[in-house]
Short mmCIF file of C-alpha atoms in Angstrom, two decimals:
data_model
loop_
_atom_site.label_atom_id
_atom_site.label_comp_id
_atom_site.label_asym_id
_atom_site.label_seq_id
_atom_site.Cartn_x
_atom_site.Cartn_y
_atom_site.Cartn_z
CA MET E 419 165.94 184.68 87.71
CA ILE E 420 163.65 186.12 90.39
CA THR E 421 161.72 183.42 92.22
CA HIS E 422 158.11 183.49 93.36
CA GLU E 423 159.27 183.14 96.98
CA GLU E 424 161.55 186.20 96.75
CA VAL E 425 158.71 188.35 95.42
CA THR E 426 156.26 187.10 98.04
CA LYS E 427 158.42 188.34 100.92
CA THR E 428 158.08 191.95 99.76
CA ILE E 429 154.27 192.09 99.88
CA SER E 430 152.71 194.32 102.53
CA LEU E 431 149.19 195.71 102.80
CA ARG E 432 149.98 198.42 105.35
CA GLY E 433 149.74 201.04 102.62
CA TYR E 434 146.10 200.06 102.32
CA GLY E 435 145.50 200.48 106.04
CA ILE E 436 145.19 196.69 106.38
CA LYS E 437 147.21 195.57 109.39
CA ASN E 438 148.47 192.21 110.63
CA ALA E 439 146.97 190.29 107.72
CA LYS E 440 148.46 187.01 106.62
CA THR E 441 148.84 187.41 102.87
CA TYR E 442 148.97 184.64 100.30
CA TYR E 443 150.48 186.25 97.24
CA GLN E 444 150.13 185.10 93.65
CA LEU E 445 149.02 181.57 94.53
CA SER E 446 148.54 179.22 91.59
CA PRO E 447 145.04 178.12 90.55
CA GLN E 448 145.80 174.67 91.95
CA GLU E 449 146.78 176.14 95.34
CA LEU E 450 143.67 178.33 95.43
CA HIS E 451 141.52 175.36 94.44
CA GLU E 452 142.95 173.36 97.37
CA GLU E 453 142.57 176.30 99.76
CA THR E 454 138.90 176.60 98.84
CA LEU E 455 138.30 172.89 99.45
CA LYS E 456 140.22 173.00 102.74
CA ARG E 457 138.10 175.92 103.97
CA GLY E 458 134.88 174.13 103.00
CA GLU E 459 133.93 176.91 100.57
CA GLY E 460 133.66 174.72 97.49
CA VAL E 461 133.67 171.19 96.10
CA GLU E 462 135.38 169.53 93.17
CA ALA E 463 133.18 168.61 90.23
CA ALA E 464 133.68 165.37 88.30
CA SER E 465 135.39 167.37 85.54
CA GLY E 466 138.03 168.58 88.01
CA ALA E 467 136.65 172.13 88.03
CA LEU E 468 135.99 173.93 91.30
CA ALA E 469 132.29 174.43 92.12
CA ILE E 470 131.36 177.24 94.49
CA ASN E 471 128.23 179.04 95.67
CA THR E 472 128.40 182.84 95.64
CA GLY E 473 125.82 183.14 98.44
CA LYS E 474 122.89 185.54 98.54
CA PHE E 475 123.94 187.31 95.36
CA THR E 476 124.11 185.21 92.19
CA GLY E 477 124.35 188.20 89.86
CA ARG E 478 125.30 191.84 89.85
CA SER E 479 123.31 194.31 91.93
CA PRO E 480 123.02 197.41 89.66
CA LYS E 481 121.24 199.53 92.27
CA ASP E 482 124.18 199.06 94.64
CA ARG E 483 126.86 200.19 92.19
CA PHE E 484 128.18 203.68 92.86
CA ILE E 485 130.75 206.14 91.49
CA VAL E 486 132.45 208.64 93.75
CA LYS E 487 131.39 212.14 92.70
CA ASP E 488 134.33 214.53 92.90
CA GLU E 489 136.20 217.11 90.81
CA LEU E 490 137.26 214.49 88.26
CA THR E 491 133.83 212.97 87.68
CA LYS E 492 131.17 215.54 88.59
CA ASP E 493 130.89 217.10 85.11
CA GLU E 494 131.81 214.02 83.08
CA VAL E 495 129.76 211.08 84.35
CA TRP E 496 126.19 210.51 83.13
CA TRP E 497 124.60 210.55 86.59
CA GLY E 498 121.29 208.81 87.22
CA ASP E 499 119.86 205.38 88.03
CA ILE E 500 122.84 203.66 86.37
CA ASN E 501 125.70 205.82 87.61
CA ILE E 502 124.68 206.60 91.19
CA PRO E 503 126.81 209.26 92.91
CA PHE E 504 128.60 208.53 96.19
CA GLU E 505 130.16 211.17 98.43
CA LYS E 506 133.95 211.13 98.66
CA GLU E 507 133.92 211.58 102.43
CA LYS E 508 131.58 208.61 102.86
CA PHE E 509 133.71 206.49 100.57
CA ASP E 510 136.85 207.22 102.57
CA ARG E 511 135.07 206.41 105.82
CA LEU E 512 133.61 203.19 104.44
CA TYR E 513 137.00 202.19 103.07
CA ARG E 514 138.60 202.58 106.49
CA LYS E 515 135.93 200.29 107.95
CA VAL E 516 136.61 197.66 105.29
CA ALA E 517 140.37 197.91 105.89
CA LYS E 518 139.81 197.40 109.61
CA TYR E 519 137.54 194.42 108.88
CA LEU E 520 140.22 192.82 106.69
CA SER E 521 143.01 193.45 109.20
CA GLY E 522 144.20 190.30 110.95
CA LYS E 523 142.58 188.00 108.37
CA GLU E 524 144.07 185.61 105.86
CA LEU E 525 143.94 187.44 102.52
CA TYR E 526 144.70 186.47 98.96
CA VAL E 527 146.61 189.05 96.91
CA ARG E 528 147.16 189.04 93.17
CA ASP E 529 148.95 191.36 90.79
CA ALA E 530 147.49 191.22 87.29
CA TYR E 531 146.61 193.59 84.50
CA ALA E 532 143.88 194.51 82.04
CA CYS E 533 144.21 195.32 78.30
CA ALA E 534 146.18 193.00 76.01
CA ASP E 535 147.57 195.94 74.02
CA GLU E 536 150.69 197.11 75.87
CA ASN E 537 149.93 200.74 74.95
CA TYR E 538 146.79 200.62 77.10
CA ARG E 539 147.83 198.23 79.85
CA MET E 540 146.35 198.86 83.31
CA ASN E 541 148.20 197.17 86.19
CA LEU E 542 145.94 195.85 88.96
CA ARG E 543 146.35 194.68 92.51
CA VAL E 544 143.46 192.54 93.72
CA ILE E 545 142.97 191.85 97.45
CA ASN E 546 140.43 189.10 98.11
CA GLU E 547 138.93 187.79 101.34
CA TYR E 548 138.23 184.38 99.78
CA PRO E 549 140.60 182.12 97.81
CA TRP E 550 138.05 181.34 95.09
CA SER E 551 137.55 185.05 94.43
CA ASN E 552 141.32 185.31 93.91
CA MET E 553 141.21 182.32 91.58
CA PHE E 554 138.50 184.11 89.60
CA SER E 555 140.84 187.12 89.37
CA TYR E 556 143.57 184.83 88.05
CA ASN E 557 141.20 183.47 85.42
CA MET E 558 139.72 186.75 84.27
CA PHE E 559 142.61 189.23 84.26
CA LEU E 560 145.82 189.04 82.28
CA ARG E 561 148.74 187.38 84.01
CA PRO E 562 152.20 189.03 84.30
CA GLU E 563 155.35 186.96 84.11
CA THR E 564 157.07 186.15 87.43
CA GLU E 565 160.07 188.36 86.60
CA GLU E 566 157.72 191.34 86.16
CA LEU E 567 156.43 191.09 89.72
CA ALA E 568 159.54 192.45 91.48
CA THR E 569 159.03 195.86 89.85
CA PHE E 570 155.25 195.67 89.49
CA ARG E 571 153.40 198.90 90.35
CA GLN E 572 149.64 198.86 90.34
CA ASP E 573 147.64 201.56 88.59
CA TRP E 574 144.35 200.45 90.18
CA SER E 575 143.38 198.38 93.21
CA ILE E 576 140.39 196.12 93.83
CA ILE E 577 139.43 195.47 97.46
CA ASN E 578 137.00 192.57 97.66
CA ALA E 579 135.41 191.81 101.05
CA PRO E 580 132.27 189.66 100.56
CA GLY E 581 131.91 189.04 104.31
CA PHE E 582 131.73 192.74 105.20
CA GLN E 583 128.26 194.26 105.56
CA ALA E 584 127.78 198.02 105.31
CA ASP E 585 125.36 199.92 107.54
CA PRO E 586 123.16 201.94 105.14
CA ASP E 587 122.22 204.44 107.86
CA THR E 588 125.82 205.46 108.50
CA ASP E 589 127.72 204.37 105.38
CA GLY E 590 125.51 205.88 102.67
CA THR E 591 124.82 202.62 100.84
CA ARG E 592 121.37 201.33 99.89
CA GLN E 593 121.85 198.07 101.76
CA GLY E 594 124.66 195.88 103.10
CA ASN E 595 126.30 195.14 99.75
CA PHE E 596 128.06 197.65 97.50
CA ALA E 597 130.46 198.09 94.59
CA ILE E 598 131.99 201.57 94.47
CA ILE E 599 134.41 203.04 91.91
CA ASP E 600 136.67 205.92 92.95
CA PHE E 601 138.48 207.34 89.92
CA THR E 602 140.61 209.70 91.98
CA SER E 603 142.06 207.07 94.31
CA LYS E 604 141.89 204.51 91.46
CA MET E 605 140.09 201.90 93.48
CA VAL E 606 137.15 199.52 93.22
CA LEU E 607 135.71 198.71 96.64
CA ILE E 608 133.38 195.70 96.87
CA GLY E 609 131.64 194.41 99.98
CA GLY E 610 128.68 192.31 101.07
CA THR E 611 128.47 190.22 97.90
CA GLY E 612 130.31 187.08 96.83
CA TYR E 613 129.27 187.38 93.18
CA THR E 614 132.58 187.39 91.35
CA GLY E 615 131.29 189.27 88.32
CA GLU E 616 131.44 192.50 90.36
CA ILE E 617 135.25 192.21 90.32
CA LYS E 618 135.67 192.20 86.56
CA LYS E 619 132.82 194.62 85.85
CA GLY E 620 134.33 197.18 88.23
CA ILE E 621 137.44 197.37 86.06
CA PHE E 622 135.38 197.31 82.86
CA SER E 623 133.43 200.32 84.14
CA ALA E 624 136.66 202.15 84.99
CA LEU E 625 138.07 201.50 81.50
CA ASN E 626 134.81 202.71 79.95
CA PHE E 627 135.60 206.13 81.44
CA ILE E 628 139.38 206.17 81.04
CA LEU E 629 139.79 204.90 77.45
CA PRO E 630 137.45 207.30 75.61
CA LYS E 631 138.31 210.33 77.77
CA PHE E 632 142.09 210.00 77.77
CA HIS E 633 143.01 207.64 74.91
CA ASN E 634 140.39 208.23 72.18
CA THR E 635 139.70 204.49 72.35
CA LEU E 636 136.22 202.99 72.20
CA PRO E 637 135.47 200.46 74.98
CA MET E 638 132.98 197.79 73.97
CA HIS E 639 130.86 195.18 75.74
CA CYS E 640 131.45 192.58 73.07
CA SER E 641 133.20 189.38 72.07
CA ALA E 642 135.60 189.18 69.12
CA ASN E 643 137.31 186.61 66.93
CA VAL E 644 139.49 186.57 63.84
CA GLY E 645 139.54 184.42 60.70
CA GLU E 646 142.44 182.84 58.85
CA LYS E 647 142.78 185.91 56.61
CA GLY E 648 142.98 188.27 59.58
CA ASP E 649 139.38 189.45 59.29
CA THR E 650 138.13 190.47 62.74
CA ALA E 651 134.47 190.13 63.77
CA VAL E 652 132.89 191.82 66.78
CA PHE E 653 129.77 190.56 68.59
CA PHE E 654 127.80 192.97 70.78
CA GLY E 655 125.03 191.64 72.99
CA LEU E 656 123.59 191.54 76.48
CA SER E 657 123.81 188.51 78.74
CA GLY E 658 122.12 185.46 77.26
CA THR E 659 122.21 186.60 73.62
CA GLY E 660 125.11 184.35 72.60
CA LYS E 661 128.26 186.50 72.66
CA THR E 662 130.42 183.82 74.23
CA THR E 663 128.83 180.95 72.31
CA LEU E 664 129.05 182.51 68.85
CA SER E 665 132.55 183.90 69.22
CA ALA E 666 133.89 180.48 70.31
CA ASP E 667 134.04 179.32 66.71
CA PRO E 668 136.29 176.31 65.92
CA ASN E 669 137.10 177.87 62.52
CA ARG E 670 138.17 181.25 63.93
CA LYS E 671 140.59 182.33 66.65
CA LEU E 672 139.02 183.81 69.77
CA ILE E 673 140.29 187.26 70.77
CA GLY E 674 138.00 187.52 73.79
CA ASP E 675 134.44 186.89 74.94
CA ASP E 676 133.21 190.01 76.72
CA GLU E 677 135.20 193.27 76.86
CA HIS E 678 137.36 194.97 74.21
CA GLY E 679 138.85 198.27 73.11
CA TRP E 680 138.96 199.71 69.56
CA THR E 681 141.99 201.94 69.20
CA PRO E 682 142.73 204.99 67.00
CA GLU E 683 145.27 202.72 65.27
CA ASN E 684 142.31 200.52 64.29
CA THR E 685 143.15 197.47 66.33
CA ILE E 686 140.85 195.51 68.64
CA PHE E 687 142.25 194.29 71.96
CA ASN E 688 140.84 192.15 74.75
CA PHE E 689 140.63 193.66 78.24
CA GLU E 690 140.74 190.25 79.90
CA GLY E 691 142.67 187.02 80.18
CA GLY E 692 139.71 184.68 80.51
CA CYS E 693 136.07 183.90 79.77
CA TYR E 694 132.97 184.08 81.98
CA ALA E 695 130.23 182.08 80.31
CA LYS E 696 126.67 181.23 81.19
CA VAL E 697 126.20 177.48 81.51
CA ILE E 698 122.45 177.15 81.92
CA ASN E 699 121.33 174.36 79.54
CA LEU E 700 124.92 173.92 78.32
CA THR E 701 125.45 170.87 76.10
CA GLU E 702 128.56 169.39 74.54
CA GLU E 703 126.83 169.21 71.16
CA ASN E 704 125.79 172.89 70.96
CA GLU E 705 128.74 174.53 72.73
CA PRO E 706 131.69 172.11 72.66
CA GLU E 707 134.38 174.78 73.24
CA ILE E 708 132.79 176.00 76.47
CA TYR E 709 131.84 172.48 77.58
CA HIS E 710 135.43 171.24 77.27
CA ALA E 711 136.83 174.35 78.97
CA ILE E 712 135.23 173.14 82.22
CA LYS E 713 138.22 171.30 83.65
CA PRO E 714 140.82 171.85 86.40
CA GLY E 715 141.41 175.61 86.69
CA ALA E 716 137.81 176.50 85.88
CA ILE E 717 135.31 177.75 88.48
CA LEU E 718 131.64 176.78 88.28
CA GLU E 719 129.24 179.13 90.06
CA ASN E 720 125.90 178.21 91.61
CA VAL E 721 125.42 174.94 89.71
CA ILE E 722 123.87 171.75 91.08
CA LEU E 723 126.01 168.60 91.22
CA ASP E 724 124.83 165.03 91.62
CA LYS E 725 126.42 162.61 94.11
CA LYS E 726 129.18 161.79 91.61
CA GLY E 727 130.02 165.45 91.05
CA LYS E 728 128.44 165.69 87.61
CA VAL E 729 126.81 169.03 86.80
CA ASN E 730 123.10 169.21 86.00
CA PHE E 731 123.30 172.13 83.57
CA GLU E 732 119.50 172.28 83.25
CA ASN E 733 118.98 172.86 86.98
CA ALA E 734 118.27 176.53 87.71
CA SER E 735 117.12 176.02 91.31
CA ILE E 736 119.79 178.42 92.61
CA THR E 737 119.74 180.83 89.66
CA GLN E 738 119.32 181.06 85.89
CA ASN E 739 122.67 182.85 85.96
CA THR E 740 124.83 179.74 86.44
CA ARG E 741 128.35 180.47 85.18
CA VAL E 742 131.86 179.22 84.58
CA SER E 743 135.09 181.23 84.53
CA TYR E 744 138.27 179.89 82.96
CA PRO E 745 141.54 181.23 81.54
CA ILE E 746 141.24 181.95 77.82
CA GLY E 747 143.84 179.23 77.20
CA HIS E 748 141.18 176.63 78.04
CA ILE E 749 139.84 177.39 74.55
CA LYS E 750 142.10 175.68 72.01
CA ASN E 751 141.75 178.14 69.14
CA ILE E 752 142.79 181.55 70.50
CA GLN E 753 144.55 184.60 69.13
CA LYS E 754 147.96 185.30 70.73
CA PRO E 755 148.24 188.02 71.87
CA SER E 756 144.54 188.87 72.21
CA VAL E 757 144.67 191.61 69.57
CA GLY E 758 143.08 191.83 66.11
CA GLU E 759 143.01 194.17 63.12
CA ASN E 760 140.21 196.55 62.19
CA PRO E 761 136.90 194.62 62.16
CA ARG E 762 135.15 193.91 58.87
CA ASN E 763 131.86 192.75 60.36
CA ILE E 764 129.97 193.77 63.49
CA PHE E 765 127.05 191.74 64.83
CA PHE E 766 124.44 193.12 67.23
CA LEU E 767 122.97 190.08 69.01
CA THR E 768 119.49 190.20 70.50
CA ALA E 769 117.37 187.44 72.02
CA ASP E 770 114.00 188.77 70.84
CA ALA E 771 111.45 186.86 72.90
CA PHE E 772 108.60 188.42 70.90
CA GLY E 773 109.61 186.57 67.73
CA VAL E 774 109.44 189.79 65.71
CA LEU E 775 112.96 190.64 64.53
CA PRO E 776 114.56 188.82 61.56
CA PRO E 777 117.19 186.16 62.30
CA ILE E 778 119.69 188.33 60.39
CA SER E 779 119.42 191.75 58.76
CA LYS E 780 121.85 194.31 57.39
CA LEU E 781 121.91 197.77 58.95
CA SER E 782 122.61 201.17 57.45
CA PRO E 783 124.94 203.47 59.46
CA GLY E 784 121.91 205.28 60.91
CA GLN E 785 120.22 202.03 61.87
CA ALA E 786 123.46 200.73 63.36
CA ALA E 787 123.78 203.79 65.61
CA TYR E 788 120.08 203.58 66.57
CA HIS E 789 120.25 199.91 67.53
CA PHE E 790 123.59 200.37 69.30
CA ILE E 791 122.15 203.16 71.47
CA SER E 792 118.98 201.09 72.05
CA GLY E 793 120.81 197.87 73.02
CA TYR E 794 117.69 195.70 72.85
CA THR E 795 117.04 192.20 74.06
CA ALA E 796 114.15 190.69 76.03
CA LYS E 797 113.72 189.18 79.45
CA VAL E 798 111.71 185.97 79.60
CA ALA E 799 109.84 184.19 82.35
CA GLY E 800 112.09 182.85 85.08
CA THR E 801 115.06 185.16 84.53
CA GLU E 802 113.91 187.54 87.27
CA ALA E 803 111.31 187.38 90.02
CA GLY E 804 107.90 188.56 88.86
CA ILE E 805 108.52 188.14 85.11
CA GLU E 806 105.83 185.85 83.69
CA GLU E 807 105.89 186.91 80.02
CA PRO E 808 108.47 188.58 77.73
CA VAL E 809 109.53 192.09 78.68
CA PRO E 810 111.58 194.40 76.41
CA ASN E 811 114.97 195.14 77.91
CA PHE E 812 117.01 198.07 76.61
CA SER E 813 120.58 198.65 77.73
CA ALA E 814 122.35 201.48 75.92
CA CYS E 815 125.45 200.41 73.96
CA PHE E 816 124.66 196.81 75.00
CA GLY E 817 126.23 197.58 78.37
CA ALA E 818 124.59 200.57 80.09
CA PRO E 819 125.33 199.32 83.64
CA PHE E 820 129.06 199.71 82.91
CA MET E 821 129.05 202.99 80.94
CA PRO E 822 129.96 206.08 83.01
CA LEU E 823 129.63 208.48 80.04
CA HIS E 824 126.47 209.38 78.14
CA PRO E 825 125.57 206.59 75.65
CA THR E 826 125.69 208.94 72.66
CA HIS E 827 129.39 209.51 73.40
CA TYR E 828 130.11 205.84 72.68
CA ALA E 829 127.61 205.68 69.79
CA GLU E 830 129.22 208.62 68.00
CA MET E 831 132.65 206.99 68.34
CA LEU E 832 131.31 203.70 66.97
CA SER E 833 129.44 205.39 64.10
CA ARG E 834 132.54 207.33 63.08
CA LYS E 835 134.69 204.20 63.09
CA MET E 836 132.11 202.19 61.13
CA LYS E 837 131.98 204.81 58.38
CA GLU E 838 135.75 205.21 58.20
CA ALA E 839 136.34 201.47 57.86
CA ARG E 840 133.21 200.73 55.77
CA ILE E 841 132.19 197.91 58.06
CA ASN E 842 129.16 195.66 57.55
CA VAL E 843 126.83 195.79 60.54
CA TRP E 844 124.29 193.01 61.11
CA LEU E 845 121.41 192.63 63.56
CA VAL E 846 121.08 188.97 64.57
CA ASN E 847 118.10 187.61 66.48
CA THR E 848 119.14 184.59 68.55
CA GLY E 849 115.73 184.57 70.26
CA TRP E 850 112.38 183.27 69.10
CA THR E 851 110.82 182.48 65.74
CA GLY E 852 107.32 181.41 64.73
CA GLY E 853 105.78 183.30 67.63
CA PRO E 854 106.72 184.79 70.98
CA TYR E 855 108.21 182.95 73.95
CA GLY E 856 105.76 180.23 75.00
CA THR E 857 104.32 179.86 71.49
CA GLY E 858 107.22 179.97 69.06
CA SER E 859 110.53 178.16 69.31
CA ARG E 860 114.09 179.30 69.99
CA MET E 861 116.13 180.05 66.89
CA LYS E 862 118.24 177.01 66.03
CA LEU E 863 121.87 177.59 66.89
CA LYS E 864 122.98 175.83 63.68
CA HIS E 865 120.95 178.34 61.64
CA THR E 866 122.41 181.30 63.51
CA ARG E 867 125.93 179.95 63.01
CA ALA E 868 125.22 179.42 59.29
CA MET E 869 123.96 183.00 58.85
CA ILE E 870 126.96 184.47 60.66
CA SER E 871 129.34 182.31 58.64
CA ALA E 872 127.66 183.48 55.42
CA ALA E 873 128.09 187.11 56.47
CA LEU E 874 131.74 186.58 57.45
CA GLU E 875 132.54 184.80 54.20
CA GLY E 876 130.92 187.51 52.05
CA LYS E 877 128.18 185.18 50.83
CA LEU E 878 125.45 187.72 51.66
CA GLU E 879 127.07 190.47 49.59
CA ASN E 880 125.32 189.61 46.33
CA VAL E 881 122.01 188.10 47.43
CA GLU E 882 118.69 189.89 47.15
CA PHE E 883 117.26 191.66 50.20
CA GLU E 884 113.74 192.72 51.17
CA THR E 885 112.81 195.49 53.58
CA HIS E 886 111.05 194.75 56.87
CA LYS E 887 107.91 196.89 56.64
CA ILE E 888 107.91 197.98 60.29
CA PHE E 889 111.58 198.10 61.32
CA GLY E 890 112.99 199.00 57.88
CA LEU E 891 115.67 196.31 58.17
CA GLN E 892 117.24 194.67 55.10
CA MET E 893 116.55 190.91 55.22
CA PRO E 894 118.33 188.47 52.85
CA LEU E 895 115.99 186.34 50.75
CA THR E 896 118.43 183.42 50.72
CA CYS E 897 121.26 182.15 52.91
CA GLU E 898 123.29 178.99 52.52
CA ASN E 899 122.25 176.19 54.92
CA VAL E 900 119.21 178.14 56.20
CA PRO E 901 115.61 177.45 55.02
CA ALA E 902 114.30 180.49 53.11
CA GLU E 903 111.09 180.60 55.18
CA VAL E 904 113.14 181.21 58.36
CA LEU E 905 114.69 184.45 57.03
CA ASN E 906 111.49 186.52 57.12
CA PRO E 907 109.94 186.29 60.63
CA GLU E 908 106.47 187.19 59.36
CA LYS E 909 106.36 183.99 57.31
CA THR E 910 107.11 181.81 60.35
CA TRP E 911 103.95 182.91 62.17
CA ARG E 912 100.63 181.15 61.63
CA ASN E 913 98.66 184.39 61.74
CA MET E 914 100.02 187.45 59.91
CA GLU E 915 97.76 189.85 61.81
CA ASP E 916 99.11 188.56 65.13
CA TYR E 917 102.63 189.09 63.86
CA ASN E 918 101.94 192.66 62.71
CA ARG E 919 100.29 193.53 66.01
CA LYS E 920 103.24 192.17 68.02
CA ALA E 921 105.76 193.88 65.70
CA LYS E 922 104.03 197.23 66.18
CA GLU E 923 104.04 196.71 69.96
CA LEU E 924 107.77 196.10 69.92
CA ALA E 925 108.34 199.09 67.60
CA SER E 926 106.44 201.28 70.07
CA SER E 927 108.69 200.03 72.88
CA PHE E 928 111.76 201.00 70.83
CA LYS E 929 110.40 204.48 70.19
CA LYS E 930 109.39 205.00 73.80
CA ASN E 931 112.84 203.97 75.03
CA PHE E 932 114.61 206.19 72.49
CA ARG E 933 112.86 209.38 73.61
CA GLN E 934 115.52 209.85 76.28
CA PHE E 935 118.18 210.09 73.55
CA GLU E 936 116.31 212.07 70.87
CA GLU E 937 117.72 215.49 71.78
CA TYR E 938 121.26 214.10 71.47
CA ALA E 939 120.75 212.17 68.22
CA ASN E 940 121.16 213.54 64.69
CA GLU E 941 118.68 213.09 61.85
CA GLU E 942 120.46 210.04 60.44
CA ILE E 943 120.24 208.19 63.76
CA LEU E 944 116.61 209.19 64.32
CA ASN E 945 115.73 207.83 60.87
CA GLY E 946 117.35 204.52 61.81
CA GLY E 947 114.47 203.50 64.06
CA PRO E 948 111.23 201.65 63.23
CA VAL E 949 109.27 203.21 60.36
CA VAL E 950 105.87 202.68 62.01
#
């Protein structure tokens, strides 16, 4: 049996150009928790979880995410405001500066991997400046057995230096922080930001290029779970739409909460080994699985604690984007390994702050492709500076910031798989009903759960549907445990004319956004949009 101590002695970072660093290799979560407390970089919450502050950045910085443009990527990546090109020479020079900065420091090194399906496994080496960043890496990536470490060879590396600030004038960055992906050297380089989400999203972005190009596998920004009969369900949705909440179902086994692959063999596999959930307004009653996952081994980010260490989940004084990361094993009901069979139901989740879209509707293949490419949700007041009323937010494939290829590439793969497997696709509005944000009310979670359960159990197969007159969506007239008047959004508004006007406004936003994709979309997809 190879011991942890024997493996530790073999670790050197000289191959990275990092010299004279004191490395702490493969520390346990408990050791990293203690290291963080000892360094004064975090506190222990009453639940036993570690609470840290990520500093200036409490979320991703999309305008500071770059991809190195070289022979491998120049003709493949969808370049633009999302995938911003970075010169190879500047990357190499910046990397040398980061390596010099990290030299002589105490560093935390972890070997881990992504992709629960062994056929697609990507070995990772993560080098972190801070212990809590390394603990996040432990939580979020898959964990090799100790005996694997002696022969472990990384496919990709993540260099994470939050304390390093780039010089935009000489380094080619926009400002001091950056997250750069280099597909040729197989590296994610992160500096100037302590936000841990950049670590996992760097690898997600890399897999979104590698899996479709080289493995004919569809990468998806989604959560997934499986029922007792082996029926897999997939939940697409942007942040705040309920992916993590709705997939953590006590009656179904969780495969994963954020990032998955759909293989040619028609299996679904989790990329990760943990969950990264929003905790703003978290309650034990509404989200018991997540609430009880906040215990020793979990990391709370940017929350406010009282004097006794209890979290005030309603307090957004630091950010609306308060989060917790934890190993997937903190959820009791999980699928082992994190792999499922071909999905039978796909749910597109949207938090429609305009109160226009139905709480659940069934999509045709053309509509499914249209809404997948659109990736709609809405931003509400308080989520970003300057937002005082709802704003439509479109993110292609429900994950544009992480998609290096053109969105239609992923949409065509999804559409083909949906048709082959004859999958039911549902659009679910977890947002507002009875009016827009500020007038209406948030959709009740118990109603959303009831509608999803009805779809999963086949109880919506034989009910009557009516067609939404503006979006053309098929809305069920009845659903078990849901009041009939909730199912048609028009009937929840006091004034029908106000509803129609707002619905047409939202439909116009959809059409305006989709113009950028029209030349790439076929007739079936184009006909899947609003009918007005």
